């Protein structure tokens, strides 16, 4: 029985940066195709207060093949009710050639990093080059990494943020404003006035009814819709998706439970109306932004390919650094 590495959140955070993850995801999407990757799969279970999902995918990294399965519990009211994180889980990383369990990784840091990195890659390829004005909905842990990720690919000049808990938004502004060197304004309903003049809009909330509509958004805006990761969650009005140009992380997944899912159900769009999957844009197989005035929406549901790319990177880095705990689980 071979050894399995147990990697906690601090192990991963010590050796993998957001910049590392952006590069890893962009490389994975560029390489996506037969023989290079194993298509993402997902299985979800709904519970009264949240749900669990399993996401899987495989990736050839260098001369080694990896397969990962991430089991995440997502309970949106955890922090308010129990003082627990919204997302908790584990990533199991396997050798893609012989099935050995290489590592068990805490999923919180993997999920945090790869979700922000996905937005950064999408913004790099789909937003206007000089985009600098941001409107952010949702200021929790994911809101923070979304802003950090955008700052890696675009020259941010001003940020407006909103959260249903104003103190959460105020804390984000207080911490990230100086760290990123940008002015961050905390707004309530007037946030929608700022959206109209923003180049970059990110929604990462737990909303179950749409709050961002076509009339809120100006020409040339890039929108990263991050919050809808199950069928009952929705942030964007279907008319906004129909009016814009939609790029998805995985078409089948977004059609099942992303923002696209709601547009399809309302018959505001068909699958043929989707411009591309992000991997095809990154690899140059499909167009991204065609004009400076079009609204481009990235439907980001989070994929197994993102997980395996981040987990493989974390495993290799922690192995080289001698971090983590080694165990023989079969003993």
CSV table of N, CA and C in Angstrom, one decimal, residues 148-314:
chain,number,residue,atom,x,y,z
A,148,UNK,N,-9.2,40.1,-5.8
A,148,UNK,CA,-7.7,39.9,-5.9
A,148,UNK,C,-7.4,39.3,-7.3
A,149,UNK,N,-8.2,38.4,-7.8
A,149,UNK,CA,-8.0,37.8,-9.0
A,149,UNK,C,-8.1,38.8,-10.2
A,150,UNK,N,-9.1,39.6,-10.2
A,150,UNK,CA,-9.3,40.6,-11.2
A,150,UNK,C,-8.1,41.6,-11.3
A,151,UNK,N,-7.5,41.9,-10.1
A,151,UNK,CA,-6.4,42.8,-10.0
A,151,UNK,C,-5.2,42.2,-10.7
A,152,UNK,N,-5.1,40.9,-10.9
A,152,UNK,CA,-4.0,40.3,-11.5
A,152,UNK,C,-4.0,40.4,-13.0
A,153,UNK,N,-5.2,40.7,-13.6
A,153,UNK,CA,-5.3,40.7,-15.1
A,153,UNK,C,-5.8,42.0,-15.6
A,154,UNK,N,-6.3,42.9,-14.8
A,154,UNK,CA,-6.8,44.2,-15.2
A,154,UNK,C,-6.3,45.3,-14.3
A,155,UNK,N,-6.1,46.5,-14.8
A,155,UNK,CA,-5.6,47.6,-13.9
A,155,UNK,C,-6.7,48.3,-13.1
A,156,UNK,N,-7.1,47.7,-12.0
A,156,UNK,CA,-8.3,48.2,-11.3
A,156,UNK,C,-8.0,49.7,-10.8
A,157,UNK,N,-9.0,50.5,-11.0
A,157,UNK,CA,-8.9,51.9,-10.5
A,157,UNK,C,-9.9,52.2,-9.4
A,158,UNK,N,-11.1,51.7,-9.5
A,158,UNK,CA,-12.1,51.9,-8.5
A,158,UNK,C,-13.0,50.7,-8.4
A,159,UNK,N,-13.5,50.5,-7.2
A,159,UNK,CA,-14.3,49.3,-6.9
A,159,UNK,C,-15.5,49.7,-6.1
A,160,UNK,N,-16.7,49.3,-6.4
A,160,UNK,CA,-17.9,49.5,-5.6
A,160,UNK,C,-18.4,48.1,-5.2
A,161,UNK,N,-18.8,47.9,-3.9
A,161,UNK,CA,-19.1,46.6,-3.4
A,161,UNK,C,-20.5,46.7,-2.7
A,162,UNK,N,-21.1,45.6,-2.7
A,162,UNK,CA,-22.4,45.5,-2.0
A,162,UNK,C,-22.6,44.1,-1.4
A,163,UNK,N,-23.1,44.0,-0.1
A,163,UNK,CA,-23.4,42.8,0.5
A,163,UNK,C,-24.6,43.0,1.4
A,164,UNK,N,-25.5,41.9,1.5
A,164,UNK,CA,-26.7,42.1,2.3
A,164,UNK,C,-26.3,42.4,3.8
A,165,UNK,N,-25.1,42.0,4.2
A,165,UNK,CA,-24.6,42.3,5.5
A,165,UNK,C,-23.6,43.4,5.3
A,166,UNK,N,-24.0,44.6,5.5
A,166,UNK,CA,-23.1,45.8,5.2
A,166,UNK,C,-21.7,45.7,5.9
A,167,UNK,N,-21.7,45.1,7.1
A,167,UNK,CA,-20.5,45.0,7.9
A,167,UNK,C,-19.5,44.1,7.1
A,168,UNK,N,-20.0,43.1,6.4
A,168,UNK,CA,-19.1,42.3,5.6
A,168,UNK,C,-18.5,43.1,4.5
A,169,UNK,N,-19.3,43.9,3.9
A,169,UNK,CA,-18.7,44.7,2.8
A,169,UNK,C,-17.7,45.8,3.3
A,170,UNK,N,-18.0,46.3,4.5
A,170,UNK,CA,-17.1,47.3,5.1
A,170,UNK,C,-15.8,46.7,5.4
A,171,UNK,N,-15.8,45.4,5.9
A,171,UNK,CA,-14.6,44.8,6.3
A,171,UNK,C,-13.8,44.5,5.0
A,172,UNK,N,-14.4,44.1,3.9
A,172,UNK,CA,-13.7,43.9,2.7
A,172,UNK,C,-13.0,45.1,2.2
A,173,UNK,N,-13.8,46.2,2.2
A,173,UNK,CA,-13.2,47.5,1.8
A,173,UNK,C,-12.0,47.9,2.6
A,174,UNK,N,-12.2,47.7,3.9
A,174,UNK,CA,-11.1,48.1,4.8
A,174,UNK,C,-9.8,47.3,4.6
A,175,UNK,N,-10.0,46.0,4.3
A,175,UNK,CA,-8.8,45.2,4.2
A,175,UNK,C,-8.2,45.2,2.8
A,176,UNK,N,-9.1,45.1,1.8
A,176,UNK,CA,-8.6,45.0,0.4
A,176,UNK,C,-8.2,46.3,-0.3
A,177,UNK,N,-8.9,47.4,0.1
A,177,UNK,CA,-8.6,48.7,-0.5
A,177,UNK,C,-7.1,49.0,-0.4
A,178,UNK,N,-6.5,49.1,0.8
A,178,UNK,CA,-5.1,49.4,0.9
A,178,UNK,C,-4.2,48.3,0.2
A,179,UNK,N,-4.6,47.0,0.4
A,179,UNK,CA,-3.8,45.9,-0.1
A,179,UNK,C,-3.7,46.0,-1.7
A,180,UNK,N,-4.8,46.3,-2.3
A,180,UNK,CA,-4.9,46.4,-3.8
A,180,UNK,C,-4.5,47.8,-4.3
A,181,UNK,N,-4.5,48.8,-3.4
A,181,UNK,CA,-4.2,50.1,-3.9
A,181,UNK,C,-5.3,50.8,-4.7
A,182,UNK,N,-6.6,50.4,-4.3
A,182,UNK,CA,-7.7,51.0,-5.0
A,182,UNK,C,-8.7,51.6,-4.0
A,183,UNK,N,-9.5,52.5,-4.5
A,183,UNK,CA,-10.6,53.0,-3.7
A,183,UNK,C,-11.8,52.0,-3.8
A,184,UNK,N,-12.3,51.6,-2.6
A,184,UNK,CA,-13.5,50.7,-2.6
A,184,UNK,C,-14.6,51.4,-1.8
A,185,UNK,N,-15.7,51.6,-2.5
A,185,UNK,CA,-16.9,52.2,-1.9
A,185,UNK,C,-17.9,51.1,-1.5
A,186,UNK,N,-18.4,51.2,-0.3
A,186,UNK,CA,-19.5,50.3,0.1
A,186,UNK,C,-20.8,51.0,-0.2
A,187,UNK,N,-21.7,50.3,-1.0
A,187,UNK,CA,-22.9,50.8,-1.5
A,187,UNK,C,-24.1,49.9,-1.1
A,188,UNK,N,-25.3,50.5,-1.0
A,188,UNK,CA,-26.5,49.8,-0.8
A,188,UNK,C,-27.3,49.7,-2.2
A,189,UNK,N,-28.5,50.2,-2.3
A,189,UNK,CA,-29.2,50.1,-3.5
A,189,UNK,C,-28.5,50.9,-4.6
A,190,UNK,N,-27.8,52.0,-4.3
A,190,UNK,CA,-27.1,52.8,-5.3
A,190,UNK,C,-26.0,52.0,-6.1
A,191,UNK,N,-25.8,50.8,-5.7
A,191,UNK,CA,-24.8,50.0,-6.4
A,191,UNK,C,-25.2,49.8,-7.9
A,192,UNK,N,-26.5,49.8,-8.1
A,192,UNK,CA,-27.0,49.6,-9.5
A,192,UNK,C,-26.6,50.8,-10.4
A,193,UNK,N,-26.5,52.0,-9.8
A,193,UNK,CA,-26.1,53.1,-10.6
A,193,UNK,C,-24.6,53.0,-11.0
A,194,UNK,N,-23.8,52.4,-10.1
A,194,UNK,CA,-22.4,52.2,-10.4
A,194,UNK,C,-22.3,51.1,-11.5
A,195,UNK,N,-23.1,50.1,-11.4
A,195,UNK,CA,-23.0,49.0,-12.4
A,195,UNK,C,-23.1,49.5,-13.8
A,196,UNK,N,-23.9,50.5,-14.0
A,196,UNK,CA,-24.1,51.0,-15.4
A,196,UNK,C,-22.8,51.6,-16.0
A,197,UNK,N,-21.9,52.1,-15.1
A,197,UNK,CA,-20.6,52.6,-15.6
A,197,UNK,C,-19.4,51.7,-15.3
A,198,UNK,N,-19.7,50.5,-14.9
A,198,UNK,CA,-18.6,49.6,-14.6
A,198,UNK,C,-18.2,48.8,-15.8
A,199,UNK,N,-16.9,48.4,-15.9
A,199,UNK,CA,-16.4,47.6,-17.0
A,199,UNK,C,-16.5,46.1,-16.6
A,200,UNK,N,-16.4,45.8,-15.3
A,200,UNK,CA,-16.3,44.5,-14.7
A,200,UNK,C,-17.4,44.4,-13.6
A,201,UNK,N,-18.2,43.4,-13.7
A,201,UNK,CA,-19.2,43.1,-12.7
A,201,UNK,C,-19.1,41.7,-12.3
A,202,UNK,N,-19.0,41.4,-11.0
A,202,UNK,CA,-19.0,40.1,-10.4
A,202,UNK,C,-20.1,39.9,-9.4
A,203,UNK,N,-20.8,38.8,-9.6
A,203,UNK,CA,-21.9,38.4,-8.7
A,203,UNK,C,-21.5,37.1,-8.0
A,204,UNK,N,-21.3,37.1,-6.7
A,204,UNK,CA,-20.9,35.8,-6.0
A,204,UNK,C,-21.7,35.8,-4.7
A,205,UNK,N,-23.0,35.7,-4.9
A,205,UNK,CA,-24.0,35.6,-3.8
A,205,UNK,C,-24.7,34.3,-3.7
A,206,UNK,N,-25.5,34.1,-2.7
A,206,UNK,CA,-26.3,32.9,-2.6
A,206,UNK,C,-27.8,33.2,-3.0
A,207,UNK,N,-28.0,34.2,-3.8
A,207,UNK,CA,-29.3,34.7,-4.2
A,207,UNK,C,-30.1,33.5,-4.9
A,208,UNK,N,-31.4,33.5,-4.7
A,208,UNK,CA,-32.3,32.6,-5.3
A,208,UNK,C,-33.3,33.2,-6.2
A,209,UNK,N,-33.2,34.5,-6.4
A,209,UNK,CA,-34.0,35.2,-7.4
A,209,UNK,C,-33.1,36.3,-8.0
A,210,UNK,N,-33.3,36.6,-9.3
A,210,UNK,CA,-32.4,37.5,-10.0
A,210,UNK,C,-32.4,38.9,-9.5
A,211,UNK,N,-31.3,39.6,-9.4
A,211,UNK,CA,-31.3,41.0,-9.0
A,211,UNK,C,-30.6,41.9,-10.0
A,212,UNK,N,-29.8,41.3,-10.9
A,212,UNK,CA,-29.1,42.1,-11.9
A,212,UNK,C,-29.8,41.9,-13.2
A,213,UNK,N,-30.2,43.1,-13.8
A,213,UNK,CA,-31.1,43.0,-15.0
A,213,UNK,C,-30.4,43.8,-16.1
A,214,UNK,N,-30.9,43.6,-17.3
A,214,UNK,CA,-30.4,44.2,-18.5
A,214,UNK,C,-30.3,45.7,-18.4
A,215,UNK,N,-31.3,46.3,-17.8
A,215,UNK,CA,-31.3,47.8,-17.8
A,215,UNK,C,-30.2,48.3,-16.8
A,216,UNK,N,-29.6,47.5,-16.0
A,216,UNK,CA,-28.6,47.9,-15.1
A,216,UNK,C,-27.2,48.0,-15.7
A,217,UNK,N,-27.0,47.3,-16.9
A,217,UNK,CA,-25.7,47.1,-17.4
A,217,UNK,C,-25.4,47.9,-18.7
A,218,UNK,N,-24.3,48.5,-18.7
A,218,UNK,CA,-23.9,49.4,-19.9
A,218,UNK,C,-23.2,48.6,-20.9
A,219,UNK,N,-23.0,49.2,-22.1
A,219,UNK,CA,-22.3,48.5,-23.2
A,219,UNK,C,-20.9,48.2,-22.8
A,220,UNK,N,-20.4,47.1,-23.3
A,220,UNK,CA,-19.0,46.7,-23.1
A,220,UNK,C,-18.7,46.0,-21.8
A,221,UNK,N,-19.7,45.8,-21.0
A,221,UNK,CA,-19.4,45.2,-19.6
A,221,UNK,C,-19.1,43.7,-19.7
A,222,UNK,N,-18.2,43.3,-18.9
A,222,UNK,CA,-17.9,41.9,-18.7
A,222,UNK,C,-18.5,41.5,-17.3
A,223,UNK,N,-19.3,40.4,-17.3
A,223,UNK,CA,-20.0,40.0,-16.1
A,223,UNK,C,-19.5,38.6,-15.8
A,224,UNK,N,-19.0,38.3,-14.6
A,224,UNK,CA,-18.7,37.0,-14.1
A,224,UNK,C,-19.8,36.6,-13.1
A,225,UNK,N,-20.6,35.6,-13.5
A,225,UNK,CA,-21.7,35.2,-12.7
A,225,UNK,C,-21.3,33.9,-11.9
A,226,UNK,N,-21.0,34.1,-10.7
A,226,UNK,CA,-20.3,33.0,-9.9
A,226,UNK,C,-21.2,32.3,-9.0
A,227,UNK,N,-22.3,32.9,-8.5
A,227,UNK,CA,-23.0,32.3,-7.4
A,227,UNK,C,-23.9,31.1,-7.7
A,228,UNK,N,-24.4,31.0,-9.0
A,228,UNK,CA,-25.4,30.0,-9.3
A,228,UNK,C,-24.7,28.7,-9.5
A,229,UNK,N,-24.6,27.9,-8.4
A,229,UNK,CA,-23.9,26.6,-8.5
A,229,UNK,C,-24.9,25.4,-8.2
A,230,UNK,N,-26.2,25.7,-8.2
A,230,UNK,CA,-27.2,24.7,-8.0
A,230,UNK,C,-28.5,25.2,-8.7
A,231,UNK,N,-29.5,24.3,-8.9
A,231,UNK,CA,-30.6,24.7,-9.7
A,231,UNK,C,-31.4,25.8,-9.2
A,232,UNK,N,-31.5,26.0,-7.9
A,232,UNK,CA,-32.4,27.0,-7.3
A,232,UNK,C,-31.7,28.3,-7.0
A,233,UNK,N,-30.5,28.5,-7.5
A,233,UNK,CA,-29.8,29.7,-7.3
A,233,UNK,C,-29.7,30.5,-8.6
A,234,UNK,N,-29.9,31.8,-8.5
A,234,UNK,CA,-30.0,32.7,-9.7
A,234,UNK,C,-29.6,34.1,-9.3
A,235,UNK,N,-28.8,34.7,-10.1
A,235,UNK,CA,-28.4,36.1,-9.8
A,235,UNK,C,-28.7,37.1,-11.0
A,236,UNK,N,-28.8,36.5,-12.2
A,236,UNK,CA,-29.0,37.3,-13.4
A,236,UNK,C,-30.4,37.1,-14.0
A,237,UNK,N,-31.0,38.1,-14.3
A,237,UNK,CA,-32.3,38.0,-15.0
A,237,UNK,C,-32.1,37.4,-16.4
A,238,UNK,N,-33.0,36.5,-16.8
A,238,UNK,CA,-32.8,35.8,-18.1
A,238,UNK,C,-32.7,36.8,-19.3
A,239,UNK,N,-33.4,37.9,-19.2
A,239,UNK,CA,-33.3,38.9,-20.3
A,239,UNK,C,-31.9,39.4,-20.5
A,240,UNK,N,-31.2,39.5,-19.4
A,240,UNK,CA,-29.8,40.0,-19.4
A,240,UNK,C,-28.9,39.0,-20.2
A,241,UNK,N,-29.1,37.7,-19.9
A,241,UNK,CA,-28.4,36.7,-20.6
A,241,UNK,C,-28.7,36.7,-22.1
A,242,UNK,N,-30.0,36.9,-22.4
A,242,UNK,CA,-30.4,36.9,-23.8
A,242,UNK,C,-29.9,38.1,-24.5
A,243,UNK,N,-29.7,39.2,-23.8
A,243,UNK,CA,-29.2,40.4,-24.5
A,243,UNK,C,-27.7,40.4,-24.6
A,244,UNK,N,-27.0,39.6,-23.8
A,244,UNK,CA,-25.5,39.5,-23.9
A,244,UNK,C,-25.0,38.4,-24.7
A,245,UNK,N,-23.7,38.1,-24.6
A,245,UNK,CA,-23.1,37.0,-25.2
A,245,UNK,C,-22.5,36.1,-24.1
A,246,UNK,N,-23.0,34.9,-24.1
A,246,UNK,CA,-22.7,34.0,-22.9
A,246,UNK,C,-21.6,33.0,-23.3
A,247,UNK,N,-20.6,33.0,-22.4
A,247,UNK,CA,-19.5,32.0,-22.4
A,247,UNK,C,-19.6,31.2,-21.2
A,248,UNK,N,-19.5,29.9,-21.3
A,248,UNK,CA,-19.8,29.0,-20.1
A,248,UNK,C,-18.5,28.3,-19.7
A,249,UNK,N,-18.4,27.8,-18.5
A,249,UNK,CA,-17.2,26.9,-18.2
A,249,UNK,C,-17.4,25.6,-18.8
A,250,UNK,N,-18.6,24.9,-18.6
A,250,UNK,CA,-18.9,23.7,-19.2
A,250,UNK,C,-20.4,23.8,-19.6
A,251,UNK,N,-20.7,23.6,-20.9
A,251,UNK,CA,-22.0,23.8,-21.4
A,251,UNK,C,-23.1,22.9,-20.7
A,252,UNK,N,-22.8,21.6,-20.6
A,252,UNK,CA,-23.8,20.7,-20.0
A,252,UNK,C,-24.0,21.1,-18.5
A,253,UNK,N,-23.0,21.5,-17.8
A,253,UNK,CA,-23.1,21.8,-16.4
A,253,UNK,C,-24.0,23.1,-16.3
A,254,UNK,N,-23.6,24.1,-17.0
A,254,UNK,CA,-24.4,25.4,-17.0
A,254,UNK,C,-25.8,25.2,-17.4
A,255,UNK,N,-26.1,24.3,-18.3
A,255,UNK,CA,-27.4,24.0,-18.8
A,255,UNK,C,-28.2,23.3,-17.7
A,256,UNK,N,-27.5,22.6,-16.8
A,256,UNK,CA,-28.2,21.9,-15.8
A,256,UNK,C,-28.5,22.7,-14.5
A,257,UNK,N,-27.5,23.6,-14.1
A,257,UNK,CA,-27.8,24.3,-12.9
A,257,UNK,C,-27.1,25.7,-12.8
A,258,UNK,N,-26.6,26.2,-13.9
A,258,UNK,CA,-26.0,27.6,-13.9
A,258,UNK,C,-27.0,28.6,-14.3
A,259,UNK,N,-26.6,29.9,-14.5
A,259,UNK,CA,-27.5,30.9,-15.0
A,259,UNK,C,-28.1,30.5,-16.3
A,260,UNK,N,-27.4,29.8,-17.2
A,260,UNK,CA,-27.9,29.4,-18.4
A,260,UNK,C,-29.2,28.5,-18.2
A,261,UNK,N,-29.1,27.7,-17.2
A,261,UNK,CA,-30.3,26.8,-16.9
A,261,UNK,C,-31.6,27.6,-16.8
A,262,UNK,N,-31.6,28.7,-16.2
A,262,UNK,CA,-32.8,29.5,-16.0
A,262,UNK,C,-33.2,30.1,-17.4
A,263,UNK,N,-32.2,30.6,-18.2
A,263,UNK,CA,-32.6,31.1,-19.5
A,263,UNK,C,-33.1,30.1,-20.4
A,264,UNK,N,-32.6,28.9,-20.3
A,264,UNK,CA,-33.2,27.8,-21.1
A,264,UNK,C,-34.6,27.4,-20.7
A,265,UNK,N,-34.8,27.3,-19.4
A,265,UNK,CA,-36.1,27.0,-18.9
A,265,UNK,C,-37.2,28.0,-19.3
A,266,UNK,N,-36.7,29.3,-19.3
A,266,UNK,CA,-37.6,30.4,-19.7
A,266,UNK,C,-37.8,30.6,-21.2
A,267,UNK,N,-37.0,29.8,-22.0
A,267,UNK,CA,-36.9,29.8,-23.4
A,267,UNK,C,-36.5,31.2,-23.9
A,268,UNK,N,-35.7,31.8,-23.1
A,268,UNK,CA,-35.1,33.1,-23.5
A,268,UNK,C,-33.8,32.9,-24.4
A,269,UNK,N,-33.3,31.7,-24.2
A,269,UNK,CA,-32.1,31.2,-25.0
A,269,UNK,C,-32.2,29.8,-25.4
A,270,UNK,N,-31.4,29.4,-26.3
A,270,UNK,CA,-31.2,28.0,-26.6
A,270,UNK,C,-29.7,27.7,-26.4
A,271,UNK,N,-29.3,26.4,-26.4
A,271,UNK,CA,-27.9,26.1,-26.2
A,271,UNK,C,-27.1,26.6,-27.4
A,272,UNK,N,-27.7,26.7,-28.6
A,272,UNK,CA,-27.0,27.2,-29.8
A,272,UNK,C,-26.7,28.7,-29.6
A,273,UNK,N,-27.3,29.4,-28.7
A,273,UNK,CA,-27.1,30.8,-28.5
A,273,UNK,C,-25.8,31.0,-27.7
A,274,UNK,N,-25.3,30.0,-27.0
A,274,UNK,CA,-24.1,30.2,-26.2
A,274,UNK,C,-22.9,30.3,-27.1
A,275,UNK,N,-22.1,31.3,-26.9
A,275,UNK,CA,-21.0,31.6,-27.8
A,275,UNK,C,-19.9,30.5,-27.8
A,276,UNK,N,-19.6,30.1,-26.6
A,276,UNK,CA,-18.5,29.1,-26.5
A,276,UNK,C,-18.3,28.7,-25.0
A,277,UNK,N,-17.5,27.6,-24.9
A,277,UNK,CA,-17.0,27.2,-23.6
A,277,UNK,C,-15.7,28.0,-23.4
A,278,UNK,N,-15.3,28.3,-22.2
A,278,UNK,CA,-14.1,29.1,-22.0
A,278,UNK,C,-12.9,28.4,-22.5
A,279,UNK,N,-12.8,27.1,-22.4
A,279,UNK,CA,-11.6,26.4,-22.9
A,279,UNK,C,-11.4,26.7,-24.4
A,280,UNK,N,-12.5,26.7,-25.1
A,280,UNK,CA,-12.3,27.0,-26.6
A,280,UNK,C,-11.8,28.4,-26.9
A,281,UNK,N,-12.3,29.3,-26.0
A,281,UNK,CA,-11.8,30.7,-26.2
A,281,UNK,C,-10.3,30.8,-25.9
A,282,UNK,N,-9.9,30.2,-24.7
A,282,UNK,CA,-8.5,30.2,-24.3
A,282,UNK,C,-7.6,29.6,-25.3
A,283,UNK,N,-8.1,28.5,-25.9
A,283,UNK,CA,-7.3,27.8,-26.9
A,283,UNK,C,-7.3,28.4,-28.3
A,284,UNK,N,-8.1,29.4,-28.5
A,284,UNK,CA,-8.2,30.0,-29.8
A,284,UNK,C,-9.1,29.3,-30.8
A,285,UNK,N,-10.0,28.4,-30.3
A,285,UNK,CA,-10.8,27.6,-31.2
A,285,UNK,C,-12.2,28.3,-31.4
A,286,UNK,N,-12.5,29.3,-30.5
A,286,UNK,CA,-13.8,30.0,-30.6
A,286,UNK,C,-13.5,31.5,-30.2
A,287,UNK,N,-14.3,32.4,-30.7
A,287,UNK,CA,-14.1,33.8,-30.4
A,287,UNK,C,-14.5,34.2,-29.0
A,288,UNK,N,-13.9,35.2,-28.4
A,288,UNK,CA,-14.3,35.6,-27.1
A,288,UNK,C,-15.1,36.9,-27.3
A,289,UNK,N,-14.5,38.0,-27.0
A,289,UNK,CA,-15.1,39.3,-27.2
A,289,UNK,C,-14.9,39.7,-28.6
A,290,UNK,N,-16.0,40.1,-29.3
A,290,UNK,CA,-15.9,40.5,-30.7
A,290,UNK,C,-15.8,42.0,-30.9
A,291,UNK,N,-16.5,42.7,-30.1
A,291,UNK,CA,-16.5,44.2,-30.2
A,291,UNK,C,-16.4,44.8,-28.8
A,292,UNK,N,-16.0,46.1,-28.7
A,292,UNK,CA,-15.8,46.7,-27.4
A,292,UNK,C,-17.1,47.0,-26.8
A,293,UNK,N,-18.2,47.0,-27.5
A,293,UNK,CA,-19.5,47.4,-26.9
A,293,UNK,C,-20.4,46.2,-26.5
A,294,UNK,N,-20.0,45.0,-26.8
A,294,UNK,CA,-20.9,43.9,-26.5
A,294,UNK,C,-20.8,43.6,-25.0
A,295,UNK,N,-21.9,43.1,-24.4
A,295,UNK,CA,-21.9,42.6,-23.1
A,295,UNK,C,-21.5,41.1,-23.1
A,296,UNK,N,-20.5,40.7,-22.4
A,296,UNK,CA,-20.1,39.3,-22.4
A,296,UNK,C,-20.3,38.8,-20.9
A,297,UNK,N,-20.9,37.6,-20.8
A,297,UNK,CA,-21.3,37.1,-19.5
A,297,UNK,C,-20.6,35.7,-19.4
A,298,UNK,N,-19.8,35.5,-18.3
A,298,UNK,CA,-19.2,34.2,-18.0
A,298,UNK,C,-20.0,33.5,-17.0
A,299,UNK,N,-20.6,32.4,-17.4
A,299,UNK,CA,-21.4,31.6,-16.5
A,299,UNK,C,-20.5,30.6,-15.8
A,300,UNK,N,-20.1,30.9,-14.6
A,300,UNK,CA,-19.1,30.1,-13.9
A,300,UNK,C,-19.7,29.2,-12.8
A,301,UNK,N,-19.9,28.0,-13.1
A,301,UNK,CA,-20.5,27.0,-12.2
A,301,UNK,C,-19.4,26.3,-11.4
A,302,UNK,N,-18.1,26.3,-11.8
A,302,UNK,CA,-17.1,25.6,-11.1
A,302,UNK,C,-17.0,24.2,-11.6
A,303,UNK,N,-15.8,23.8,-12.1
A,303,UNK,CA,-15.7,22.5,-12.8
A,303,UNK,C,-14.7,21.6,-12.1
A,304,UNK,N,-14.8,20.3,-12.4
A,304,UNK,CA,-13.8,19.4,-12.0
A,304,UNK,C,-12.5,19.6,-12.5
A,305,UNK,N,-12.4,20.1,-13.8
A,305,UNK,CA,-11.1,20.4,-14.4
A,305,UNK,C,-10.3,21.5,-13.6
A,306,UNK,N,-11.1,22.5,-13.1
A,306,UNK,CA,-10.5,23.5,-12.2
A,306,UNK,C,-9.9,22.9,-11.0
A,307,UNK,N,-10.7,22.0,-10.4
A,307,UNK,CA,-10.3,21.3,-9.1
A,307,UNK,C,-9.1,20.5,-9.3
A,308,UNK,N,-9.0,19.7,-10.4
A,308,UNK,CA,-7.9,18.8,-10.6
A,308,UNK,C,-6.6,19.6,-10.9
A,309,UNK,N,-6.8,20.7,-11.7
A,309,UNK,CA,-5.6,21.5,-12.0
A,309,UNK,C,-5.0,22.1,-10.7
A,310,UNK,N,-5.9,22.6,-9.8
A,310,UNK,CA,-5.4,23.2,-8.6
A,310,UNK,C,-4.9,22.2,-7.6
A,311,UNK,N,-5.6,21.0,-7.5
A,311,UNK,CA,-5.1,20.0,-6.6
A,311,UNK,C,-3.8,19.4,-7.0
A,312,UNK,N,-3.6,19.1,-8.3
A,312,UNK,CA,-2.4,18.6,-8.8
A,312,UNK,C,-1.2,19.5,-8.5
A,313,UNK,N,-1.4,20.8,-8.7
A,313,UNK,CA,-0.4,21.8,-8.4
A,313,UNK,C,-0.1,21.8,-7.0
A,314,UNK,N,-1.1,21.8,-6.1
A,314,UNK,CA,-0.9,21.8,-4.7
A,314,UNK,C,-0.1,20.5,-4.2
